[in-house]
Short mmCIF file of C-alpha atoms and ligand atoms in Angstrom, two decimals:
data_model
loop_
_atom_site.label_atom_id
_atom_site.label_comp_id
_atom_site.label_asym_id
_atom_site.label_seq_id
_atom_site.Cartn_x
_atom_site.Cartn_y
_atom_site.Cartn_z
CA MET X 1 87.98 73.60 126.89
CA THR X 2 88.88 73.53 123.20
CA ALA X 3 90.55 76.66 122.06
CA ARG X 4 89.31 78.67 119.05
CA LEU X 5 91.70 78.66 116.10
CA ILE X 6 92.85 82.09 115.08
CA ASP X 7 92.78 81.87 111.29
CA GLY X 8 95.75 83.82 109.94
CA LYS X 9 95.08 82.82 106.37
CA THR X 10 91.61 84.46 106.33
CA ALA X 11 92.87 87.58 108.22
CA ALA X 12 95.83 87.90 105.76
CA ALA X 13 93.53 87.62 102.69
CA ALA X 14 91.25 90.37 104.09
CA LEU X 15 94.28 92.56 104.79
CA ARG X 16 95.60 91.97 101.29
CA ALA X 17 92.32 92.97 99.78
CA ARG X 18 92.35 96.23 101.75
CA VAL X 19 96.00 96.82 100.65
CA ALA X 20 94.96 96.29 97.02
CA GLU X 21 92.23 98.87 97.38
CA ALA X 22 94.62 101.33 98.90
CA ALA X 23 97.20 100.68 96.21
CA ALA X 24 94.65 101.37 93.49
CA GLY X 25 93.65 104.60 95.28
CA PHE X 26 97.29 105.61 95.47
CA ALA X 27 97.84 104.93 91.79
CA GLU X 28 94.93 107.06 90.84
CA LYS X 29 96.27 110.05 92.81
CA ALA X 30 99.97 109.61 92.16
CA GLY X 31 99.89 108.31 88.54
CA ARG X 32 101.97 105.26 89.44
CA ALA X 33 101.61 102.10 91.50
CA PRO X 34 103.41 101.75 94.88
CA GLY X 35 106.72 99.93 94.39
CA LEU X 36 108.65 97.40 96.45
CA ALA X 37 112.28 96.54 95.73
CA VAL X 38 113.55 93.21 97.07
CA VAL X 39 117.29 92.51 97.12
CA LEU X 40 118.44 88.89 97.15
CA VAL X 41 122.17 88.14 97.54
CA GLY X 42 123.21 84.62 96.54
CA ASP X 43 120.82 81.67 95.93
CA HIS X 44 120.09 80.36 99.49
CA PRO X 45 116.95 78.27 98.56
CA PRO X 46 114.59 79.38 101.42
CA SER X 47 115.51 83.04 100.87
CA ALA X 48 114.97 82.69 97.08
CA ALA X 49 111.55 81.11 97.79
CA TYR X 50 110.57 83.94 100.19
CA VAL X 51 111.60 86.55 97.57
CA ARG X 52 109.56 84.79 94.89
CA SER X 53 106.48 84.70 97.10
CA LYS X 54 106.93 88.38 98.16
CA ALA X 55 107.21 89.41 94.50
CA LYS X 56 104.09 87.41 93.55
CA ALA X 57 102.08 88.93 96.47
CA THR X 58 103.26 92.42 95.60
CA VAL X 59 102.08 92.15 91.98
CA GLY X 60 98.88 90.40 93.18
CA ALA X 61 98.06 93.59 95.28
CA GLY X 62 98.45 95.85 92.21
CA MET X 63 101.88 97.11 93.18
CA ALA X 64 105.19 97.19 91.21
CA SER X 65 107.85 94.61 92.20
CA PHE X 66 111.52 95.27 91.47
CA GLU X 67 113.74 92.23 92.07
CA HIS X 68 117.52 92.58 92.35
CA LYS X 69 119.33 89.25 92.33
CA LEU X 70 122.99 89.65 93.17
CA SER X 71 125.79 87.14 93.13
CA ALA X 72 126.89 85.67 96.49
CA ASP X 73 130.36 87.20 96.18
CA ILE X 74 129.18 90.79 95.77
CA GLY X 75 131.25 93.24 97.81
CA GLN X 76 129.97 95.52 100.57
CA ASP X 77 130.52 98.67 98.47
CA ALA X 78 128.53 97.35 95.52
CA LEU X 79 125.59 96.34 97.78
CA MET X 80 125.64 99.77 99.49
CA ALA X 81 125.66 101.45 96.11
CA LEU X 82 122.54 99.52 95.07
CA VAL X 83 120.83 100.54 98.28
CA ASP X 84 121.76 104.20 97.61
CA GLN X 85 120.31 103.92 94.12
CA LEU X 86 117.02 102.43 95.49
CA ASN X 87 116.90 105.20 98.14
CA THR X 88 116.87 107.85 95.42
CA ASP X 89 114.62 106.03 92.98
CA ASP X 90 111.23 107.69 93.27
CA THR X 91 109.29 104.70 91.88
CA VAL X 92 110.56 102.60 94.84
CA ASP X 93 108.55 103.11 98.10
CA GLY X 94 109.80 100.11 100.03
CA ILE X 95 113.21 98.39 100.16
CA LEU X 96 113.74 94.96 101.58
CA VAL X 97 117.10 93.31 101.71
CA GLN X 98 116.53 89.59 102.29
CA MET X 99 118.39 88.26 105.40
CA PRO X 100 120.62 86.42 106.08
CA LEU X 101 123.39 87.89 103.98
CA PRO X 102 126.62 85.90 103.18
CA ARG X 103 129.07 86.13 106.06
CA HIS X 104 131.49 88.50 104.39
CA LEU X 105 128.72 91.25 104.33
CA ASP X 106 127.93 93.58 107.19
CA GLU X 107 124.09 93.19 107.68
CA ALA X 108 123.77 96.02 110.24
CA ALA X 109 125.54 98.47 107.98
CA VAL X 110 123.20 97.52 105.08
CA LEU X 111 120.11 97.93 107.22
CA MET X 112 121.35 101.30 108.49
CA ARG X 113 121.88 102.51 104.90
CA ILE X 114 118.19 102.06 103.87
CA ASP X 115 116.18 105.27 103.93
CA PRO X 116 113.98 104.90 107.07
CA ALA X 117 110.99 106.14 105.06
CA LYS X 118 111.42 103.11 102.73
CA ASP X 119 112.35 100.60 105.45
CA VAL X 120 109.22 98.42 105.05
CA ASP X 121 110.84 95.73 107.30
CA GLY X 122 111.00 98.31 110.12
CA PHE X 123 114.43 97.21 111.23
CA HIS X 124 116.22 100.57 110.96
CA PRO X 125 117.14 102.01 114.42
CA VAL X 126 115.15 105.17 113.46
CA ASN X 127 111.97 103.06 113.07
CA ALA X 128 112.80 101.12 116.20
CA GLY X 129 113.13 104.40 118.10
CA LEU X 130 109.87 105.81 116.63
CA LEU X 131 108.05 102.68 117.79
CA ALA X 132 109.65 102.87 121.26
CA THR X 133 108.59 106.56 121.60
CA GLY X 134 105.07 105.95 120.42
CA LEU X 135 105.52 107.80 117.09
CA ASP X 136 104.50 106.66 113.54
CA GLY X 137 107.25 104.84 111.79
CA MET X 138 107.55 101.50 109.96
CA VAL X 139 106.64 98.63 112.25
CA PRO X 140 108.27 95.16 111.71
CA CYS X 141 105.86 92.96 109.76
CA THR X 142 105.65 89.87 111.97
CA PRO X 143 104.81 91.58 115.27
CA LEU X 144 102.43 93.95 113.45
CA GLY X 145 100.61 90.85 112.11
CA CYS X 146 100.51 89.40 115.56
CA LEU X 147 99.00 92.52 117.04
CA MET X 148 96.32 92.57 114.32
CA LEU X 149 95.41 88.95 115.10
CA LEU X 150 95.27 89.72 118.88
CA GLU X 151 93.03 92.76 118.34
CA GLN X 152 90.78 90.80 116.04
CA GLU X 153 90.49 88.00 118.68
CA CYS X 154 90.39 90.03 121.92
CA GLY X 155 89.25 93.52 120.94
CA ASP X 156 90.62 96.05 123.39
CA LEU X 157 93.84 94.68 124.94
CA SER X 158 94.13 97.43 127.56
CA GLY X 159 95.04 96.18 131.06
CA LEU X 160 95.72 92.51 129.96
CA ASP X 161 98.80 90.73 131.14
CA ALA X 162 101.05 89.84 128.12
CA VAL X 163 104.17 87.63 128.08
CA VAL X 164 106.41 87.75 125.05
CA ILE X 165 108.98 84.90 124.94
CA GLY X 166 111.91 86.02 122.87
CA ARG X 167 113.73 89.38 122.62
CA SER X 168 114.99 89.53 119.05
CA ASN X 169 114.98 92.89 117.24
CA ILE X 170 112.71 91.49 114.52
CA VAL X 171 110.01 89.88 116.65
CA GLY X 172 110.27 89.97 120.47
CA LYS X 173 111.26 93.53 121.17
CA PRO X 174 108.93 95.25 118.66
CA MET X 175 106.07 92.93 119.80
CA ALA X 176 106.63 94.10 123.40
CA GLN X 177 106.59 97.79 122.25
CA LEU X 178 103.32 97.22 120.35
CA LEU X 179 101.72 95.57 123.41
CA ILE X 180 102.84 98.42 125.64
CA ARG X 181 101.32 100.84 123.15
CA ALA X 182 98.10 98.78 123.44
CA SER X 183 98.20 99.27 127.21
CA CYS X 184 99.02 95.72 128.17
CA THR X 185 101.22 94.91 131.17
CA VAL X 186 104.12 93.35 129.40
CA THR X 187 106.82 90.85 130.47
CA VAL X 188 109.64 89.90 128.08
CA ALA X 189 111.11 86.51 128.66
CA HIS X 190 114.30 85.05 127.16
CA SER X 191 116.79 82.27 127.59
CA ARG X 192 117.94 83.51 131.00
CA THR X 193 114.41 83.87 132.42
CA ARG X 194 113.90 81.84 135.63
CA ASN X 195 110.84 79.72 136.01
CA LEU X 196 109.48 80.44 132.61
CA ALA X 197 106.48 78.16 133.10
CA ASP X 198 105.41 80.37 136.13
CA VAL X 199 105.96 83.54 134.16
CA VAL X 200 103.79 82.26 131.27
CA ARG X 201 101.08 81.07 133.65
CA ARG X 202 100.28 84.65 134.66
CA ALA X 203 99.57 85.71 131.08
CA ASP X 204 96.27 86.52 129.42
CA ILE X 205 98.26 86.86 126.16
CA VAL X 206 101.27 84.67 125.27
CA VAL X 207 103.40 85.52 122.23
CA ALA X 208 106.02 82.81 121.67
CA ALA X 209 108.92 83.78 119.34
CA VAL X 210 111.69 81.51 120.32
CA GLY X 211 112.49 78.93 117.61
CA ARG X 212 112.37 75.93 120.06
CA PRO X 213 109.70 73.58 118.83
CA GLU X 214 106.99 72.89 121.39
CA LEU X 215 108.88 74.66 124.24
CA VAL X 216 105.65 75.99 125.74
CA ARG X 217 103.59 73.20 127.24
CA GLY X 218 99.82 73.17 127.74
CA ASP X 219 100.11 73.15 131.57
CA TRP X 220 102.22 76.45 131.39
CA LEU X 221 99.08 78.32 130.16
CA LYS X 222 96.46 80.12 132.15
CA PRO X 223 93.03 78.65 131.21
CA GLY X 224 91.47 80.80 128.53
CA ALA X 225 94.72 82.59 127.44
CA THR X 226 95.15 83.82 123.95
CA VAL X 227 98.25 82.25 122.40
CA ILE X 228 100.17 83.60 119.37
CA ASP X 229 102.76 81.09 118.09
CA VAL X 230 105.40 82.80 115.96
CA GLY X 231 107.77 79.86 115.93
CA GLN X 232 108.21 77.86 112.73
CA GLU X 233 110.81 75.23 112.64
CA ARG X 234 111.07 72.18 110.36
CA VAL X 235 111.57 69.11 112.45
CA ASP X 236 112.45 65.60 111.21
CA GLN X 237 109.76 62.99 111.97
CA PRO X 238 110.37 59.24 112.70
CA ASP X 239 108.76 58.38 109.28
CA GLY X 240 111.44 60.38 107.48
CA THR X 241 109.18 63.37 106.68
CA ARG X 242 109.66 66.87 108.06
CA LYS X 243 106.95 68.75 109.92
CA LEU X 244 106.63 72.47 110.56
CA LEU X 245 106.34 72.96 114.34
CA GLY X 246 105.68 76.08 116.41
CA ASP X 247 107.05 77.07 119.81
CA VAL X 248 103.84 75.87 121.53
CA ALA X 249 102.83 72.19 122.06
CA PHE X 250 99.64 72.69 120.00
CA GLU X 251 97.56 69.69 120.95
CA GLU X 252 98.18 70.34 124.67
CA ALA X 253 97.49 74.05 124.33
CA LEU X 254 94.21 73.42 122.54
CA ALA X 255 92.85 71.90 125.74
CA VAL X 256 93.74 74.93 127.91
CA ALA X 257 93.95 78.12 125.88
CA GLY X 258 90.93 80.30 124.87
CA ALA X 259 92.33 80.85 121.36
CA ILE X 260 95.46 79.91 119.51
CA THR X 261 97.18 80.44 116.20
CA PRO X 262 97.99 77.18 114.29
CA VAL X 263 101.36 76.53 112.67
CA PRO X 264 101.22 76.79 109.73
CA GLY X 265 98.27 79.07 108.88
CA GLY X 266 98.55 81.48 111.81
CA VAL X 267 101.17 84.18 112.00
CA GLY X 268 103.04 83.25 108.80
CA PRO X 269 100.44 84.53 106.25
CA MET X 270 100.12 87.81 108.16
CA THR X 271 103.86 88.62 107.76
CA ILE X 272 103.71 89.06 103.93
CA ALA X 273 100.35 90.77 104.11
CA CYS X 274 101.91 93.28 106.60
CA LEU X 275 104.88 93.80 104.23
CA LEU X 276 102.40 94.86 101.49
CA ARG X 277 100.61 97.00 104.07
CA ASN X 278 103.80 98.76 105.02
CA THR X 279 104.70 99.31 101.31
CA VAL X 280 101.39 101.02 100.49
CA VAL X 281 101.55 103.07 103.72
CA ALA X 282 105.18 104.14 102.86
CA ALA X 283 104.01 105.18 99.43
CA HIS X 284 101.30 107.40 100.87
CA ARG X 285 103.58 109.01 103.42
CA ARG X 286 106.40 109.65 100.96
CA SER X 287 103.88 111.38 98.66
CA GLY X 288 102.44 113.53 101.40
CA PHE X 289 99.07 111.75 101.42
CA ASN X 290 97.18 110.70 104.58
CA ASP X 291 97.58 107.08 105.64
CA PRO X 292 95.10 104.92 103.81
CA GLU X 293 92.05 104.08 105.99
CA GLY X 294 91.56 100.60 107.46
CA LEU X 295 95.27 99.65 107.45
P1 NAP D 1 116.03 84.55 117.51
O1 NAP D 1 116.60 85.90 117.01
O2 NAP D 1 116.84 83.33 117.49
O3 NAP D 1 115.53 84.91 119.02
C1 NAP D 1 115.01 83.84 119.79
C2 NAP D 1 114.74 84.39 121.18
O4 NAP D 1 114.27 83.29 122.00
C3 NAP D 1 115.98 84.99 121.91
O5 NAP D 1 115.59 86.18 122.55
C4 NAP D 1 116.32 83.90 122.93
O6 NAP D 1 116.83 84.45 124.14
C5 NAP D 1 114.96 83.29 123.17
N1 NAP D 1 115.15 81.93 123.69
C6 NAP D 1 115.89 80.89 123.17
N2 NAP D 1 115.76 79.77 123.87
C7 NAP D 1 114.91 80.06 124.90
C8 NAP D 1 114.41 79.28 125.98
N3 NAP D 1 114.73 78.04 126.17
N4 NAP D 1 113.52 79.91 126.79
C9 NAP D 1 113.19 81.20 126.65
N5 NAP D 1 113.65 81.97 125.66
C10 NAP D 1 114.53 81.42 124.76
O7 NAP D 1 114.66 84.21 116.75
P2 NAP D 1 113.59 85.15 115.97
O8 NAP D 1 114.17 85.66 114.69
O9 NAP D 1 112.96 86.13 116.92
O10 NAP D 1 112.53 83.99 115.59
C11 NAP D 1 111.88 83.25 116.57
C12 NAP D 1 111.06 82.18 115.87
O11 NAP D 1 110.00 82.84 115.09
C13 NAP D 1 111.75 81.26 114.90
O12 NAP D 1 111.15 79.99 114.88
C14 NAP D 1 111.47 81.91 113.55
O13 NAP D 1 111.53 81.01 112.51
C15 NAP D 1 110.06 82.38 113.75
N6 NAP D 1 109.67 83.54 112.92
C16 NAP D 1 108.53 83.39 112.23
C17 NAP D 1 108.09 84.44 111.41
C18 NAP D 1 106.77 84.28 110.68
O14 NAP D 1 106.47 85.01 109.78
N7 NAP D 1 105.96 83.38 111.10
C19 NAP D 1 108.90 85.57 111.24
C20 NAP D 1 110.06 85.71 112.01
C21 NAP D 1 110.44 84.63 112.84
P3 NAP D 1 118.25 85.13 124.27
O15 NAP D 1 118.02 86.53 123.70
O16 NAP D 1 118.58 85.12 125.76
O17 NAP D 1 119.23 84.39 123.46
#
């Protein structure tokens, strides 16, 4: 068997086009474009690159991008004051504070300070609670993108056995909640799970969000399983180059799985597209409009 490739780039481009349409519809009704504020503390190069690509994608979808670059030695009070200011700024629909923050800053306190209605990362406990209770809140971008890819690939997920490897607040836990909401039978595995290979072997759907390159081997998979590989780690190669690897041994998995996301080009492109999606949805909800269709 050779698994089908789940093309995240094409799915993300289609989602971005729908977001741009919804943003234009919002601008017509509200008299302003939806706005996303991104806060970057310090100049950590990968974070600066993420912030640049988020800003570019935001503008590309017809939305306003507000960038706040702060010095690495900013104090907690000054950062909280900026979040307060963004919370009350009516032109800002979404607020994203790029993580990780420098060590002297309290990340949890900053996330808690963001107005849950503008929490387009979906990390605020209010949004985590809404997701867990099956109510509409802001859903974290990466698991939301994974769910969209799964529904595109499998259609109705109801009754399928799903294993999520990883229990982080940003990927594993919200992914499990989304799969429960989709009526899957869900197992969440983590570093203390016994016989992980046997657990994975039961699954119709495997979502790997671990950060351990090629942990999941081909012979761990049930033949025909759908595999979503969230992992992305840069690994040194013998020839001195660095390669981006996922949590799944891709070549081995190709021979067993029914469908699989490549790394890169799978989950990654969906994450930013879902951030744009969350921003335009937040704009609609804050203005009392119905959620845009098709998102
Ligand atoms: P994280 O916070 O470090 O969580 C990793 C999880 O994996 C933890 O729950 C940990 O278990 C579990 N784990 C570690 N070693 C394990 C093992 N040997 N067997 C089973 N479980 C194990 O990581 P994260 O933020 O969720 O990210 C995971 C990966 O996804 C990373 O590679 C990250 O770069 C990638 N990622 C990609 C995107 C994207 O847009 N494509 C977005 C976010 C993250 P314990 O809880 O027991 O420690």
